[in-house]
Short mmCIF file of C-alpha atoms in Angstrom, two decimals:
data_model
loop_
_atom_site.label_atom_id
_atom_site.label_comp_id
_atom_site.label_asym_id
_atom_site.label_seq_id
_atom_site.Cartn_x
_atom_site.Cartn_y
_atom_site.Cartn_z
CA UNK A 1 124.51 134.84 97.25
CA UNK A 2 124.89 131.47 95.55
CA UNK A 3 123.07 130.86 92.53
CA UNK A 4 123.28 127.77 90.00
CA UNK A 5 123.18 128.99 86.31
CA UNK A 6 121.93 125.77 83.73
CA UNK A 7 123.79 125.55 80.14
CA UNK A 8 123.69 122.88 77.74
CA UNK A 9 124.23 119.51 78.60
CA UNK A 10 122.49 119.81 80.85
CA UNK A 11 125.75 121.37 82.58
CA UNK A 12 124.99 123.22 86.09
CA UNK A 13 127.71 125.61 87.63
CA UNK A 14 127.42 127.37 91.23
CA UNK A 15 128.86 131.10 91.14
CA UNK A 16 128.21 133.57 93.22
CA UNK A 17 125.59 136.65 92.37
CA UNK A 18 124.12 139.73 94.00
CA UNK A 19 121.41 139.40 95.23
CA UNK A 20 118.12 140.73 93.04
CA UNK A 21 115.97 144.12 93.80
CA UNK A 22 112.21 143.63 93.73
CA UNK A 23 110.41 146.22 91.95
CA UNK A 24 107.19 148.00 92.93
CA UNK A 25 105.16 145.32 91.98
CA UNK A 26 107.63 141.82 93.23
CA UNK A 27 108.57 140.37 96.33
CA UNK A 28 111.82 139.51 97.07
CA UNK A 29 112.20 135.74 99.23
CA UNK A 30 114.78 133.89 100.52
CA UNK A 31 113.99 130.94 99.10
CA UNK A 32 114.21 127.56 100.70
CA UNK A 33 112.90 124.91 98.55
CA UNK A 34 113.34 124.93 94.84
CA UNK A 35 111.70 123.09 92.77
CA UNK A 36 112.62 121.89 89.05
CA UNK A 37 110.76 121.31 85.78
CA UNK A 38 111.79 119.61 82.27
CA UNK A 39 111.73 122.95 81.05
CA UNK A 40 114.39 124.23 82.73
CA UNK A 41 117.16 121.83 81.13
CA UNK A 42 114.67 122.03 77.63
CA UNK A 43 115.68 125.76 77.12
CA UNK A 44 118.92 125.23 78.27
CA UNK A 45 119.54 123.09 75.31
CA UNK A 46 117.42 124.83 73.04
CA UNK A 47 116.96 128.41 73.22
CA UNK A 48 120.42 130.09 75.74
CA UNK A 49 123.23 130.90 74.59
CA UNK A 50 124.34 131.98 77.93
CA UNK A 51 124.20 130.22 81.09
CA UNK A 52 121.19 131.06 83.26
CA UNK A 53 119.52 130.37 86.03
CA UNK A 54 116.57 128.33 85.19
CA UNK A 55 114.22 127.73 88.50
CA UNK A 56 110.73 129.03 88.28
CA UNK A 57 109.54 126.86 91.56
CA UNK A 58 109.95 129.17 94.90
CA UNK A 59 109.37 127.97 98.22
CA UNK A 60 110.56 130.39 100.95
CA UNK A 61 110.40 133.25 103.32
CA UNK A 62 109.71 136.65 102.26
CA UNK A 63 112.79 139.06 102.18
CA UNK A 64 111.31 142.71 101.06
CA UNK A 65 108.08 144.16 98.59
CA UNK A 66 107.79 146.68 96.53
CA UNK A 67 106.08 149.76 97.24
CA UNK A 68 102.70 148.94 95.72
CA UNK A 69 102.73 145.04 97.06
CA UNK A 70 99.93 144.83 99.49
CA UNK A 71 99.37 141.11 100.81
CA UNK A 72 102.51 140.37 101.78
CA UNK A 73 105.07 141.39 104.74
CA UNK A 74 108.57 139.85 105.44
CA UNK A 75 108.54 136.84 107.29
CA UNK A 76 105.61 135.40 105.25
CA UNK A 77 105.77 131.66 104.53
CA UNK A 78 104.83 131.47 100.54
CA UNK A 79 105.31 130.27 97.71
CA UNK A 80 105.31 131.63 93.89
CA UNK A 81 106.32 131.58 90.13
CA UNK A 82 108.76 133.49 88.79
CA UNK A 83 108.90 135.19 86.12
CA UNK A 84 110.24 132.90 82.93
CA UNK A 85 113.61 133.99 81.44
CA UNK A 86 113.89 136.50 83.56
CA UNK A 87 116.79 137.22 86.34
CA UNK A 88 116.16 136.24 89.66
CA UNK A 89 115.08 132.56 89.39
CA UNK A 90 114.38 130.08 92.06
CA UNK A 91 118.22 128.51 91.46
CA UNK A 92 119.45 130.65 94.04
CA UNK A 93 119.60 131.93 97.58
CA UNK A 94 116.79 134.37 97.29
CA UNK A 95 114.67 134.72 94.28
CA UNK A 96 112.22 137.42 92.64
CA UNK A 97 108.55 137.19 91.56
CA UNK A 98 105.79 139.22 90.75
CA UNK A 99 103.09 139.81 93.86
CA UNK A 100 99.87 138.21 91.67
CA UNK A 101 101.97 135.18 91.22
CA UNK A 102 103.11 134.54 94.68
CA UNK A 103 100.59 132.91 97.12
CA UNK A 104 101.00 132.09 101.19
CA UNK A 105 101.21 128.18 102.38
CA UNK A 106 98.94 127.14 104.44
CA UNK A 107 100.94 126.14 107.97
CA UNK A 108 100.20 122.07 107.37
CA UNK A 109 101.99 122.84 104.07
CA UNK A 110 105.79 121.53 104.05
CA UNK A 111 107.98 124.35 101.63
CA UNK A 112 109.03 120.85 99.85
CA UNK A 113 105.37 120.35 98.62
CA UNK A 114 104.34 123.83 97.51
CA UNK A 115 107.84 123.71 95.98
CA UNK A 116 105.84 121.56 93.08
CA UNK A 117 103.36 123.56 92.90
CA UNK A 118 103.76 126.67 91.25
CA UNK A 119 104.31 126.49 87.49
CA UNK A 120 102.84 122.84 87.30
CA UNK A 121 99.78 123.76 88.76
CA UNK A 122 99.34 126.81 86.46
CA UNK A 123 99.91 125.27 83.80
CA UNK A 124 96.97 122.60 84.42
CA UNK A 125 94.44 125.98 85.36
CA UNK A 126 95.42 127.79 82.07
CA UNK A 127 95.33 124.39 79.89
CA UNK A 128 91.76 123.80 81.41
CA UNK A 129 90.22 126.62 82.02
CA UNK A 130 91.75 129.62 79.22
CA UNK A 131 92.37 127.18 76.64
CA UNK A 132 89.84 124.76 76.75
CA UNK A 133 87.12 126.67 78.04
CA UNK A 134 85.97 123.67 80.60
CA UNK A 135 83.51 124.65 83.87
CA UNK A 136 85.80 126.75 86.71
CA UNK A 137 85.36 124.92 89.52
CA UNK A 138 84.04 127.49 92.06
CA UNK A 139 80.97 126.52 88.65
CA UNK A 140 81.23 123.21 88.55
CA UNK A 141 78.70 120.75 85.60
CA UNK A 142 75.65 120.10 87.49
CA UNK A 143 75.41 116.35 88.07
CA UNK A 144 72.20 116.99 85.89
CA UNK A 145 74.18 118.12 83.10
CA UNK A 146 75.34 115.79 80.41
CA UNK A 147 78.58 113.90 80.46
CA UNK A 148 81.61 115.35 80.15
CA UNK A 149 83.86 113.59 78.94
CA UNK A 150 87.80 114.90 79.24
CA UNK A 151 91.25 112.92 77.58
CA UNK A 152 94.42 113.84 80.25
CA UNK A 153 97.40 112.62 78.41
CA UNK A 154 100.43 112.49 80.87
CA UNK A 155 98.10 112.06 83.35
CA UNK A 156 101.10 110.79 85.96
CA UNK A 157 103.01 113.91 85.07
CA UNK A 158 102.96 117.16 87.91
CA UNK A 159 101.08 118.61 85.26
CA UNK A 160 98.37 115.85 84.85
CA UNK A 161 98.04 115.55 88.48
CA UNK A 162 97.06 118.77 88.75
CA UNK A 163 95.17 118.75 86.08
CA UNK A 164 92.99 116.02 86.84
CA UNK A 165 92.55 116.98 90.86
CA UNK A 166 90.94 120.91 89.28
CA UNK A 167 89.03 118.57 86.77
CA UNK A 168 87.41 116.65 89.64
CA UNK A 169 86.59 120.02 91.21
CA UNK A 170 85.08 121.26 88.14
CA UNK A 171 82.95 117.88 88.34
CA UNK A 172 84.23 116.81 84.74
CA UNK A 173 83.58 113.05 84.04
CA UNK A 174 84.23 111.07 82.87
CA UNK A 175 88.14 111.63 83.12
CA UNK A 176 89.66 109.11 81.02
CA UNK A 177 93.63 109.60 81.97
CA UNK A 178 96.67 108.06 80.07
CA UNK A 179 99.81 107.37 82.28
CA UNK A 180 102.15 104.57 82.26
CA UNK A 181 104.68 103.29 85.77
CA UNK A 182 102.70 105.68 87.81
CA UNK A 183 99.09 104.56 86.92
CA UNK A 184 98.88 103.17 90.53
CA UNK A 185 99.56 106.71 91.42
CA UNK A 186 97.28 108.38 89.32
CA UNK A 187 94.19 105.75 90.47
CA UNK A 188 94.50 108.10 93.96
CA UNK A 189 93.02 110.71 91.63
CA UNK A 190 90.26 109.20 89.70
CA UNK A 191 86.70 108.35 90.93
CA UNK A 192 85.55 105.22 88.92
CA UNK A 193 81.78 105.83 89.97
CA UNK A 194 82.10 108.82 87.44
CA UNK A 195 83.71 106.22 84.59
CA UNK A 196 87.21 107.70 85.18
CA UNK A 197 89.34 104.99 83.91
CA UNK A 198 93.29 105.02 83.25
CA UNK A 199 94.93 103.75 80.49
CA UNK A 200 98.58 102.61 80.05
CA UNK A 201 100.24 104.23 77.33
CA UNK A 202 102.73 101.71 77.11
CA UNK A 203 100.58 99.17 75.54
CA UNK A 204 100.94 100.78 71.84
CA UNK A 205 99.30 103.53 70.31
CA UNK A 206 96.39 101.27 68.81
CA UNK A 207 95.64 100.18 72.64
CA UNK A 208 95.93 103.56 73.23
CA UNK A 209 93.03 104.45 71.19
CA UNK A 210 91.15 101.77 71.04
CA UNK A 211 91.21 101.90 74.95
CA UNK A 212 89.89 105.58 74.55
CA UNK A 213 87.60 105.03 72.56
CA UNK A 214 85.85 101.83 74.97
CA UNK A 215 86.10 104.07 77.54
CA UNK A 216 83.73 106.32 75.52
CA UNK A 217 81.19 103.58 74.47
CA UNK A 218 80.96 102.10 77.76
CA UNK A 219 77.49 102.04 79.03
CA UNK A 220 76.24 103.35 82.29
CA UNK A 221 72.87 102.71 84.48
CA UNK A 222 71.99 106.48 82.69
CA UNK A 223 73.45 106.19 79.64
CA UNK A 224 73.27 102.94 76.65
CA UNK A 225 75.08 105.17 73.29
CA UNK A 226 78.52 106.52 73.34
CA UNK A 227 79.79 109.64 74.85
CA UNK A 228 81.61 112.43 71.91
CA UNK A 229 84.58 113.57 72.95
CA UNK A 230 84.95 117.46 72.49
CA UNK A 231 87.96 118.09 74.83
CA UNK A 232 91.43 116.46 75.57
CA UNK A 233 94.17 117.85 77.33
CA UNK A 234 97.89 117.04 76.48
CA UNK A 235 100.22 117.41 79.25
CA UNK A 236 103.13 115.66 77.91
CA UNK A 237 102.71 116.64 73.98
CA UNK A 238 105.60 113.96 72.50
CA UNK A 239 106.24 111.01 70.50
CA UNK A 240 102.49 109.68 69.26
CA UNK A 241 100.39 112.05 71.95
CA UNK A 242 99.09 114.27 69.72
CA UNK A 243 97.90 111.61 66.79
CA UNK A 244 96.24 109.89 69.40
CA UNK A 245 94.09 112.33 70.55
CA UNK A 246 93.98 113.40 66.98
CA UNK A 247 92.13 109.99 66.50
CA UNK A 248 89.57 109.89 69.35
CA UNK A 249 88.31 113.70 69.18
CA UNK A 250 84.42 113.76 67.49
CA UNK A 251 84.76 115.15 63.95
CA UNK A 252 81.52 117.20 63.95
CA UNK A 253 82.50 120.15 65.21
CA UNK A 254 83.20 121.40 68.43
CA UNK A 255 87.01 119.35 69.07
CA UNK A 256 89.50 121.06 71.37
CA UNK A 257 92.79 120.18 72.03
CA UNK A 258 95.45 121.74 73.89
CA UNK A 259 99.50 121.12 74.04
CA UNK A 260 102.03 121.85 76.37
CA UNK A 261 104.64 124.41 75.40
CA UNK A 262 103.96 123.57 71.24
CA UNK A 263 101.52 123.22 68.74
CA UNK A 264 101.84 120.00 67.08
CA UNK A 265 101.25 118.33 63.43
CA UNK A 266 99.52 115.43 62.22
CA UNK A 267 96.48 116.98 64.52
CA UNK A 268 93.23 117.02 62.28
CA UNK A 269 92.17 120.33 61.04
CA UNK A 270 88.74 120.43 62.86
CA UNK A 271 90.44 120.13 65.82
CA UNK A 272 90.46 123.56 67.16
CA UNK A 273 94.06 123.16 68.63
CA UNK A 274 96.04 125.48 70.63
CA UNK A 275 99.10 125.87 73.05
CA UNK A 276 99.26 126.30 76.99
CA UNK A 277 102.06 128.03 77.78
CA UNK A 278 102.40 128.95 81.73
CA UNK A 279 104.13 131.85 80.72
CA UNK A 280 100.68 133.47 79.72
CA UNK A 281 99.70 134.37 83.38
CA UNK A 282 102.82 137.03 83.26
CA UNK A 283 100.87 138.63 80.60
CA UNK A 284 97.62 138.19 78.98
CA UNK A 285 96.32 135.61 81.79
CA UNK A 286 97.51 137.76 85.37
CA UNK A 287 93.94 137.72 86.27
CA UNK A 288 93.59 134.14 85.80
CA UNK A 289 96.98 133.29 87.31
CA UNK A 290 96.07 136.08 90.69
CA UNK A 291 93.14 134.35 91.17
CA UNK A 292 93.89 130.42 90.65
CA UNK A 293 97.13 130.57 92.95
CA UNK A 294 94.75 131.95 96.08
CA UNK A 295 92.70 129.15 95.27
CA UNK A 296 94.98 126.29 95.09
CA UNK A 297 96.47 127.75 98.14
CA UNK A 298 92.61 127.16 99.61
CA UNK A 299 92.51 124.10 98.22
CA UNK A 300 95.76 122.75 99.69
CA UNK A 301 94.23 124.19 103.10
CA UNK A 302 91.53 122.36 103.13
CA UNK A 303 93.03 119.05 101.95
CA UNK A 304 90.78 118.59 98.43
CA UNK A 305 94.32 120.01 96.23
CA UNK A 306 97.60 117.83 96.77
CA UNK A 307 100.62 118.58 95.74
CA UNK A 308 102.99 116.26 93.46
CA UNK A 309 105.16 113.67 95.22
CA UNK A 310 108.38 114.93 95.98
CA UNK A 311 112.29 113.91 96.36
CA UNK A 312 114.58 115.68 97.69
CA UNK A 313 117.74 115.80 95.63
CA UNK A 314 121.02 115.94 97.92
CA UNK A 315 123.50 119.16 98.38
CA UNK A 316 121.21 122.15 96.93
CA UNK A 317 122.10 123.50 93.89
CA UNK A 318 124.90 121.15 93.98
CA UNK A 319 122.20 118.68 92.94
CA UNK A 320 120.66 120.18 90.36
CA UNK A 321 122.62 118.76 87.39
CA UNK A 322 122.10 115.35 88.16
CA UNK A 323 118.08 116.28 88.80
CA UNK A 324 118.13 117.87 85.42
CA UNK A 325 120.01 114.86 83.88
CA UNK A 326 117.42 112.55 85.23
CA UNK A 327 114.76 114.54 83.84
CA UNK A 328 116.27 114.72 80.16
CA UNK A 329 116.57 111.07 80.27
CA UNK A 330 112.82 110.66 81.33
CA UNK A 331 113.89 108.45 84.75
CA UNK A 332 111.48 110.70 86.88
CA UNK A 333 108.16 109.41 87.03
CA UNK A 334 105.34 110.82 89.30
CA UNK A 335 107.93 112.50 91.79
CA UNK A 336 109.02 116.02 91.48
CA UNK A 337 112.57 117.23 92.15
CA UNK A 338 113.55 119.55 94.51
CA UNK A 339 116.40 120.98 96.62
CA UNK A 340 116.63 122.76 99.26
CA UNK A 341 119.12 125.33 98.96
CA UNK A 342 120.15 125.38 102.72
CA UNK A 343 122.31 122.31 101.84
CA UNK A 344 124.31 123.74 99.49
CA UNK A 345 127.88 123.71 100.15
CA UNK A 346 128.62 127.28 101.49
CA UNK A 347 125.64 128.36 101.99
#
């Protein structure tokens, strides 16, 4: 099979591979959509020392299962994450994945859009809902209940999106999102009824929070004194993110703050901070990660979940370098990149 191995650069080169053997718990698919993530050119340059093959995203048709795989059969449209720096990544003609991490598509469901779906979406569940404790939405705050308030930084981001579209399930408002080109994007998402506002990042860091922190203070018919803020959720976790949030979160106790892939400095100490790392639902998290796939999947079925916008890159994995060199340069904004590997040259 052909499979598309990522080094530093980013630098992408097509050879050609067995193909992988599911174990008794994986499921084998031919995949074909791939999607792509920053990480996959971010550990590229940081962490290989050998070229690998770097997709996580599978969209496809199952090949074979393993023995002890019980809710799948070949021929099943689905879609799934695979296993982090591991072999048999989505860059390829068929990929491997474990069965509580694969999920089926729903037949209105394109295999571009549940392409950006897997890792993305995961991430927003475990950022939410293992890190920062917030309502699961099958649970959702009582209107009754008080306030809510939740920071989304990155809101335009696949991560943010998904993030704020389980946060509006979980009936947490008001959602006060920070985005920047996309904010047009991201006002699809908000419901300004609640007080979900959007603020543009690119107005400074003192707009920033100063913006947050009106947000907060704004009265409602129900409410005259100023929400705390307890919980913000970084999706994007560079440049001043994290001292932001730093700035807004109440100081009496109670502060969480989560960051994608790192922990960061210059956070106060009474923040209670910690990382979301997707990789989490291949160990401590599987319950979290079995569960929250079958429900996005319901969610995408009955329309309330969307997935990311999407643009599909030309020639396969013969795309895939330029993708990833978009995505290092930080041209991609709201849109997810995929390829579909049926239009790669000799395939």
């Amino acid at each position: 099979m052909k499979e598309a191995l990522v080094t530093k650069g980013p630098k992408v080169q097509i050879v050609d591979s067995p193909v992988p053997e599911p174990n008794d718990d994986q499921v084998l698919i031919r995949v074909v959509v791939s999607g792509s993530n920053p990480k996959d050119w971010k550990m590229a340059e940081w962490f290989r020392e050998k070229p690998s093959n770097e997709g996580d995203d599978i969209a496809g048709i199952v090949e074979r299962v393993g023995s002890r795989v019980f809710e799948f059969k070949p021929g099943d449209r689905v879609a799934a994450f695979h296993e982090m720096s591991t072999s048999g990544g989505s860059y390829a003609e068929y990929a491997i994945a474990w069965a509580h991490t694969t999920f089926h598509i729903p037949k209105e469901t394109s295999f571009e859009d549940a392409a950006t779906l897997p890792l993305a979406a995961m991430t927003a569940a475990v950022g939410l809902y293992a890190r920062l404790g917030l309502p699961q939405p099958w649970t959702p705050r009582l209107d009754s209940d008080p306030e809510l308030p939740l920071v989304i930084y990155g809101a335009s981001s696949a991560v943010g999106i998904f993030a704020t579209q389980l946060a509006q399930r979980s009936n947490i408002h008001p959602l006060i999102l920070v985005a920047g080109h996309a904010k047009d994007y991201v006002s699809g998402f908000i419901d300004a009824s609640h007080g979900d506002t959007i603020i543009d990042y690119r107005d400074g860091s003192d707009a920033v929070v100063s913006g947050i922190k009106a947000a907060l203070a704004a009265p409602t018919e129900a409410r005259k004194e100023a929400l705390t803020l307890l919980h913000a959720f970084d999706a994007v976790a560079e440049k001043s993110s994290p001292e932001n949030i730093g700035q807004v979160l109440s100081p009496n106790g109670g502060a969480k703050a989560t960051f994608v892939l790192h922990g960061k400095k210059n956070v106060p100490e009474y923040v209670d901070q910690s990382i979301t790392t997707v990789g989490s639902v291949h160990r401590d998290l599987k319950d979290l990660g079995y569960v929250y796939y079958r429900y996005i999947a319901r969610g995408l079925q009955e329309g309330w979940f969307k997935p990311q916008r999407v643009e599909v890159v030309p020639g396969g994995l013969g795309g895939i370098q330029g993708a990833l060199e978009n995505l290092k340069a930080g041209k991609a904004s709201a849109v997810k990149y995929v390829f579909r590997i049926g239009d790669t040259e000799g395939v």
